[in-house]
Amino acid sequence: MKVLERPSLKSLNTFGVEASAGLLLTIETEEDLLSLPAFDPHRDFVLGGGSNVLFVSDVPGTVFLNRITGKDIVSEHDGYAQLEVGAGENWHQLVRWSLDQGLSGLENLSLIPGLVGAAPIQNIGAYGVELSSVLELVTAWDWQNSTWVLFNQDECHFGYRDSLFKSGETDRYLVTSIRLRLNRHFRPQVDYAGLRDALSSMGIDQPEAKQVSDTVIRIRQQKLPDPAVIGNVGSFFKNPVVSLDEAEWLCSRFTGLPTWPAGADRAKLSAAWMIDHCGWRGFQENGAAVSSQHALVLVNQGQTSGHHILELSAKIVDSIGQNFGVFLQTEPKIYTGPDP
Ligand code: EPU
């Protein structure tokens, strides 16, 4: 386990905002967990790839960097295989590695930034697929009882960008590994219009898994700003889920507002469209900006602070509330410091 005093967190969050911590502990093996100090949710913070967090304040206590690696095919069955993957593995490298092993199921989730440990926390999803469709088991360290706990898929309480680890028992568990069930026989999932259209524009009717992955990569590179070039955490807001009546009423007032089904009696609204419609795309203030590429993404133009990004996000939430009567929820974890 590596220990660093008073580290800067700037290079450890993809927003690239400045923040410091009291101590940085890098957890490299499961054994490291046995000698960790107690976790104080008010003063400490667990960090994976830093691609879904906004630091608005310094972390007074310890930042635990989750870097437990390892990926293995642990069992083969008729038509599928099970993979065990450490929380510190890079997500996109896992996707490409699984395709190289002849396994499919993750191709739609290509190029999502971050590490594997964060994937079940917010049930990562893109182009019509969510992690929950392939996840079998989460192994986590229970800070409260100093022991490992296993969660099967039901126990994870997955929802849209949501799970037990995000909104149920926040800060109680540290994900150490996940088990995935991936297919030996590829079944394309190309219902998402943007993906289907991109494939058919290339004349591909029956894609292979790698072609789906390559296409998703290309779409993401075209649509979303690259965090390695300009600081961001992908979508800053979730797409709001409302009743069918509310969705119908909003669509009748705002022609063109995209909606998608969300279960039997709810609909998901395009937050990007609403933000764009209110003129926010490309808006900048104090070095924080709404990406000109995608209205759902806030960016750090170089030197801004978490505080300025949060200020901008609050203005957008207000504006969408006033114009559409819809409340936007933020997607990344926002660290505002210990409670007073
Ligand atoms: N749109 C605009 N203006 C924009 C961008 C988009 O009006 O600047 C409209 C377009 O009509 C477009 C629609 O919004 O058709 C949807 O855009 P997109 O396909 O990019 O999807 P999204 O709903 O904005 C969600 C996820 C993304 C994921 C894509 C593809 C959330 C919060 N975001 O975005 O996830 O890549 O779908 O599945 O659900 C992330 O979580 O960080 C992320 C990037």
XYZ file of C-alpha atoms and ligand atoms in Angstrom:
384
model
C 0.000 0.000 0.000
C 1.397 3.389 -1.003
C 1.031 6.392 1.295
C 1.358 10.062 0.314
C 0.888 13.102 2.554
C -0.935 16.269 1.417
C -1.386 15.128 -2.204
C -2.966 17.271 -4.908
C -6.040 15.567 -6.390
C -5.876 17.572 -9.648
C -4.464 14.736 -11.752
C -6.757 12.226 -10.035
C -10.048 13.739 -11.237
C -10.935 14.065 -14.931
C -12.474 17.515 -14.339
C -8.890 18.507 -13.511
C -9.959 20.814 -10.683
C -7.567 21.583 -7.865
C -8.240 20.010 -4.460
C -6.024 18.463 -1.838
C -6.341 15.668 0.702
C -4.811 15.051 4.098
C -3.460 11.680 3.021
C -3.579 9.447 -0.056
C -3.606 5.685 0.482
C -3.338 3.525 -2.629
C -5.006 0.141 -2.115
C -3.302 -2.338 -4.439
C -4.375 -5.723 -3.048
C -7.317 -7.107 -1.119
C -4.918 -7.788 1.784
C -4.258 -4.027 2.010
C -7.841 -3.631 3.210
C -7.073 -5.556 6.396
C -4.667 -2.883 7.597
C -6.663 0.195 6.599
C -7.682 2.853 9.107
C -11.423 3.225 9.743
C -13.362 5.120 7.072
C -14.985 8.364 8.182
C -17.568 9.325 5.535
C -17.461 12.959 6.680
C -13.707 13.365 6.207
C -12.551 10.567 3.847
C -13.236 9.727 0.227
C -12.862 6.671 -2.033
C -11.581 7.424 -5.507
C -11.455 5.185 -8.568
C -10.623 6.781 -11.917
C -11.974 10.165 -10.765
C -14.190 10.348 -13.857
C -17.456 10.879 -12.012
C -16.629 13.250 -9.197
C -16.536 17.007 -8.685
C -14.341 18.261 -5.839
C -15.797 21.523 -4.553
C -13.732 21.321 -1.380
C -10.476 19.790 -0.162
C -10.783 16.385 1.501
C -9.585 16.905 5.076
C -9.039 13.212 5.791
C -7.822 10.341 3.650
C -8.449 9.649 -0.021
C -8.439 5.884 -0.632
C -7.351 5.148 -4.177
C -8.821 1.844 -5.311
C -6.220 0.136 -7.528
C -6.968 -3.587 -7.019
C -6.279 -5.179 -10.393
C -6.707 -8.584 -12.063
C -9.016 -9.969 -14.720
C -9.685 -13.654 -15.362
C -12.136 -15.901 -17.105
C -13.082 -17.995 -14.077
C -15.488 -20.439 -15.724
C -16.724 -21.529 -19.141
C -20.280 -22.764 -19.758
C -22.417 -23.637 -22.710
C -22.622 -20.333 -24.583
C -21.225 -18.037 -21.895
C -18.248 -17.407 -19.632
C -17.853 -15.775 -16.240
C -15.197 -13.113 -15.669
C -13.835 -11.863 -12.369
C -12.403 -8.351 -12.596
C -10.629 -6.197 -10.003
C -12.057 -2.755 -9.211
C -8.867 -0.977 -10.282
C -8.897 -2.260 -13.880
C -9.517 0.290 -16.621
C -13.094 -0.120 -17.912
C -12.474 0.430 -21.620
C -9.422 -1.860 -21.648
C -11.625 -4.541 -20.076
C -14.216 -4.092 -22.838
C -11.608 -4.519 -25.586
C -9.892 -7.427 -23.783
C -13.215 -9.258 -23.420
C -13.846 -8.848 -27.175
C -10.349 -10.236 -27.878
C -11.335 -13.297 -25.799
C -14.338 -13.822 -28.111
C -16.767 -12.635 -25.435
C -19.534 -10.127 -26.082
C -21.951 -8.108 -23.984
C -19.799 -5.069 -23.182
C -19.337 -3.661 -26.709
C -22.014 -0.934 -26.319
C -20.197 0.254 -23.194
C -16.932 0.973 -25.054
C -14.870 4.066 -24.218
C -16.683 4.889 -20.982
C -13.968 6.559 -18.900
C -13.084 5.292 -15.445
C -12.279 2.106 -13.601
C -14.249 -1.095 -13.073
C -15.055 -0.412 -9.391
C -17.209 2.581 -10.290
C -19.239 0.677 -12.884
C -21.741 -0.959 -10.472
C -21.983 2.153 -8.293
C -23.759 4.143 -10.972
C -24.769 1.200 -13.157
C -22.945 2.625 -16.166
C -24.961 2.610 -19.350
C -24.737 3.700 -22.956
C -26.349 3.005 -26.337
C -29.165 0.895 -24.928
C -27.149 -1.315 -22.552
C -26.560 -1.043 -18.804
C -23.962 -2.880 -16.751
C -26.785 -4.584 -14.830
C -27.547 -6.716 -17.911
C -24.237 -8.594 -17.578
C -23.334 -8.237 -13.912
C -23.719 -11.302 -11.677
C -21.921 -10.434 -8.465
C -20.239 -7.529 -6.666
C -17.622 -8.212 -4.003
C -17.169 -5.293 -1.623
C -15.400 -4.435 1.583
C -17.825 -3.444 4.341
C -16.153 -0.565 6.192
C -18.655 -0.851 9.059
C -17.988 -4.510 9.919
C -14.471 -4.832 8.438
C -15.397 -7.801 6.291
C -16.086 -8.756 2.669
C -19.678 -8.944 1.457
C -21.093 -10.419 -1.756
C -24.064 -8.860 -3.546
C -25.927 -10.680 -6.257
C -27.580 -8.692 -9.017
C -30.939 -8.279 -7.162
C -29.217 -7.123 -4.000
C -27.452 -4.340 -5.927
C -30.841 -2.580 -6.504
C -29.799 -1.342 -9.906
C -31.722 1.475 -11.573
C -30.945 4.130 -14.174
C -27.504 5.441 -13.101
C -28.311 4.146 -9.635
C -27.589 1.287 -7.211
C -27.509 0.356 -3.549
C -23.921 1.643 -3.468
C -24.948 5.072 -4.763
C -28.181 5.871 -3.008
C -28.871 3.046 -0.566
C -25.871 2.597 1.676
C -23.600 5.337 0.400
C -20.031 5.138 1.723
C -20.533 1.843 3.537
C -18.895 -0.400 0.916
C -15.762 -0.328 -1.186
C -16.177 -2.400 -4.338
C -13.189 -4.746 -4.726
C -14.229 -6.862 -7.730
C -17.153 -7.706 -9.989
C -18.216 -10.889 -11.732
C -19.644 -10.601 -15.245
C -21.440 -13.096 -17.417
C -20.535 -12.592 -21.087
C -21.721 -14.382 -24.201
C -19.838 -16.716 -26.517
C -22.513 -16.167 -29.184
C -22.896 -12.531 -30.175
C -26.357 -10.988 -30.085
C -26.188 -7.379 -31.342
C -28.041 -4.777 -29.260
C -28.485 -1.943 -31.697
C -31.914 -0.535 -30.848
C -30.450 2.853 -29.877
C -31.234 4.960 -32.944
C -27.873 6.744 -33.109
C -25.993 3.439 -33.076
C -28.274 1.677 -35.544
C -28.085 4.628 -37.965
C -24.293 4.844 -37.714
C -23.949 1.132 -38.519
C -26.377 1.206 -41.423
C -24.731 4.330 -42.880
C -21.615 2.150 -43.192
C -23.677 -0.575 -44.861
C -23.388 -2.912 -41.854
C -26.626 -4.852 -41.287
C -25.304 -7.738 -39.235
C -22.431 -6.321 -37.242
C -19.807 -8.270 -35.355
C -19.221 -7.342 -31.721
C -15.987 -5.484 -32.518
C -17.750 -3.462 -35.214
C -20.339 -2.364 -32.647
C -17.534 -1.416 -30.256
C -15.640 0.496 -32.986
C -18.831 2.346 -33.944
C -19.638 3.279 -30.349
C -16.064 4.562 -29.982
C -16.466 6.693 -33.103
C -19.827 8.120 -31.953
C -18.453 8.954 -28.516
C -15.360 10.587 -30.017
C -17.561 12.734 -32.262
C -20.171 13.643 -29.667
C -18.379 13.902 -26.347
C -15.380 16.009 -25.352
C -12.320 13.904 -24.473
C -11.434 14.313 -20.770
C -7.752 13.935 -21.704
C -8.089 17.149 -23.745
C -10.628 19.205 -21.752
C -11.637 18.413 -18.178
C -15.099 16.859 -17.836
C -16.972 13.916 -16.310
C -19.288 13.052 -19.211
C -22.957 13.766 -18.574
C -23.244 16.179 -15.653
C -27.013 15.655 -15.323
C -29.217 12.583 -15.456
C -32.038 12.419 -17.971
C -35.128 13.129 -15.828
C -37.726 10.366 -15.535
C -41.337 11.623 -15.381
C -44.870 10.222 -15.651
C -46.221 9.457 -19.139
C -48.791 12.264 -18.716
C -46.110 14.804 -17.900
C -43.967 13.611 -20.832
C -46.923 13.860 -23.204
C -47.769 17.360 -22.004
C -44.141 18.519 -22.333
C -43.856 17.026 -25.840
C -47.013 18.843 -26.915
C -45.529 22.137 -25.709
C -41.942 21.551 -26.843
C -41.898 20.028 -30.309
C -38.898 17.772 -30.831
C -38.143 17.006 -27.175
C -36.747 13.434 -27.320
C -38.215 10.916 -24.862
C -37.576 7.226 -24.237
C -39.667 4.646 -22.358
C -38.562 4.100 -18.756
C -40.470 1.071 -17.510
C -44.184 0.584 -18.140
C -45.550 3.927 -16.964
C -42.672 6.426 -17.013
C -40.676 8.257 -19.653
C -37.122 9.569 -19.715
C -36.644 13.085 -21.125
C -33.539 14.301 -22.932
C -31.820 16.682 -20.517
C -29.317 17.617 -23.256
C -32.144 18.779 -25.513
C -33.745 20.901 -22.774
C -30.412 22.515 -21.850
C -29.648 23.138 -25.514
C -33.154 24.543 -26.096
C -32.567 27.096 -23.315
C -29.429 28.298 -25.100
C -26.825 26.971 -22.669
C -24.677 24.990 -25.113
C -21.300 26.748 -25.369
C -22.082 29.150 -22.480
C -19.017 29.951 -20.370
C -18.430 31.724 -17.091
C -15.363 31.832 -14.813
C -13.625 29.116 -16.827
C -16.529 26.697 -16.416
C -18.552 26.007 -19.560
C -21.288 23.947 -21.137
C -19.539 21.922 -23.836
C -20.242 23.215 -27.334
C -20.192 19.560 -28.467
C -22.825 18.232 -26.054
C -25.116 20.258 -23.799
C -25.164 17.615 -21.047
C -21.431 17.938 -20.431
C -19.862 20.674 -18.305
C -16.190 21.357 -18.930
C -13.244 22.943 -17.161
C -11.693 25.308 -19.666
C -8.381 25.022 -17.852
C -8.136 26.700 -14.482
C -11.625 26.761 -13.042
C -12.620 25.488 -9.617
C -15.171 22.929 -8.498
C -17.064 25.837 -6.950
C -17.491 27.626 -10.304
C -18.607 24.406 -12.020
C -21.172 23.839 -9.284
C -22.366 27.454 -9.627
C -22.882 26.987 -13.353
C -24.732 23.718 -12.810
C -27.076 25.417 -10.304
C -27.962 28.084 -12.904
C -28.778 25.370 -15.433
C -30.935 23.484 -12.915
C -32.841 26.744 -12.205
C -33.285 27.491 -15.870
C -34.638 24.023 -16.714
C -36.920 24.185 -13.673
C -38.348 27.537 -14.797
C -38.734 26.656 -18.472
C -39.897 23.032 -18.267
C -40.996 22.572 -14.637
C -38.545 19.660 -14.454
C -35.865 19.221 -11.800
C -32.477 18.069 -13.110
C -30.437 15.812 -10.881
C -26.663 15.813 -11.122
C -24.942 12.599 -12.151
C -21.421 12.794 -10.639
C -20.687 12.621 -6.953
C -20.197 16.144 -5.657
C -17.814 16.459 -2.721
C -18.581 19.640 -0.787
C -16.518 18.876 2.303
C -17.309 17.707 5.803
C -20.638 18.744 7.246
C -20.257 21.876 9.407
N -29.092 16.613 -27.828
C -29.264 17.955 -27.974
N -28.189 18.769 -27.790
C -26.965 18.297 -27.480
C -26.791 16.905 -27.333
C -27.872 16.070 -27.513
O -30.369 18.421 -28.257
O -26.038 19.111 -27.294
C -30.278 15.733 -27.988
C -30.343 15.075 -29.348
O -31.672 15.144 -29.786
C -29.979 13.644 -29.081
C -30.456 13.444 -27.649
O -30.241 14.696 -27.018
O -30.609 12.781 -29.970
C -29.755 12.346 -26.901
O -28.339 12.566 -26.933
P -27.331 11.355 -26.697
O -27.609 10.255 -27.672
O -25.945 11.901 -26.674
O -27.759 10.786 -25.299
P -27.941 11.468 -23.855
O -29.297 11.108 -23.378
O -27.636 12.916 -23.892
C -27.120 9.394 -22.538
C -26.128 9.088 -21.445
C -24.723 9.073 -22.012
C -24.657 7.977 -23.088
C -25.691 8.299 -24.167
C -25.786 7.203 -25.191
C -27.142 9.918 -19.410
C -27.110 10.941 -18.328
N -26.237 10.074 -20.375
O -26.837 10.718 -22.997
O -23.855 8.707 -20.963
O -23.359 7.931 -23.672
O -26.999 8.432 -23.570
O -26.418 6.103 -24.610
O -27.965 9.009 -19.375
C -22.444 9.573 -19.229
O -23.178 9.000 -18.431
O -21.467 10.260 -18.861
C -22.753 9.497 -20.654
C -22.042 10.161 -21.573
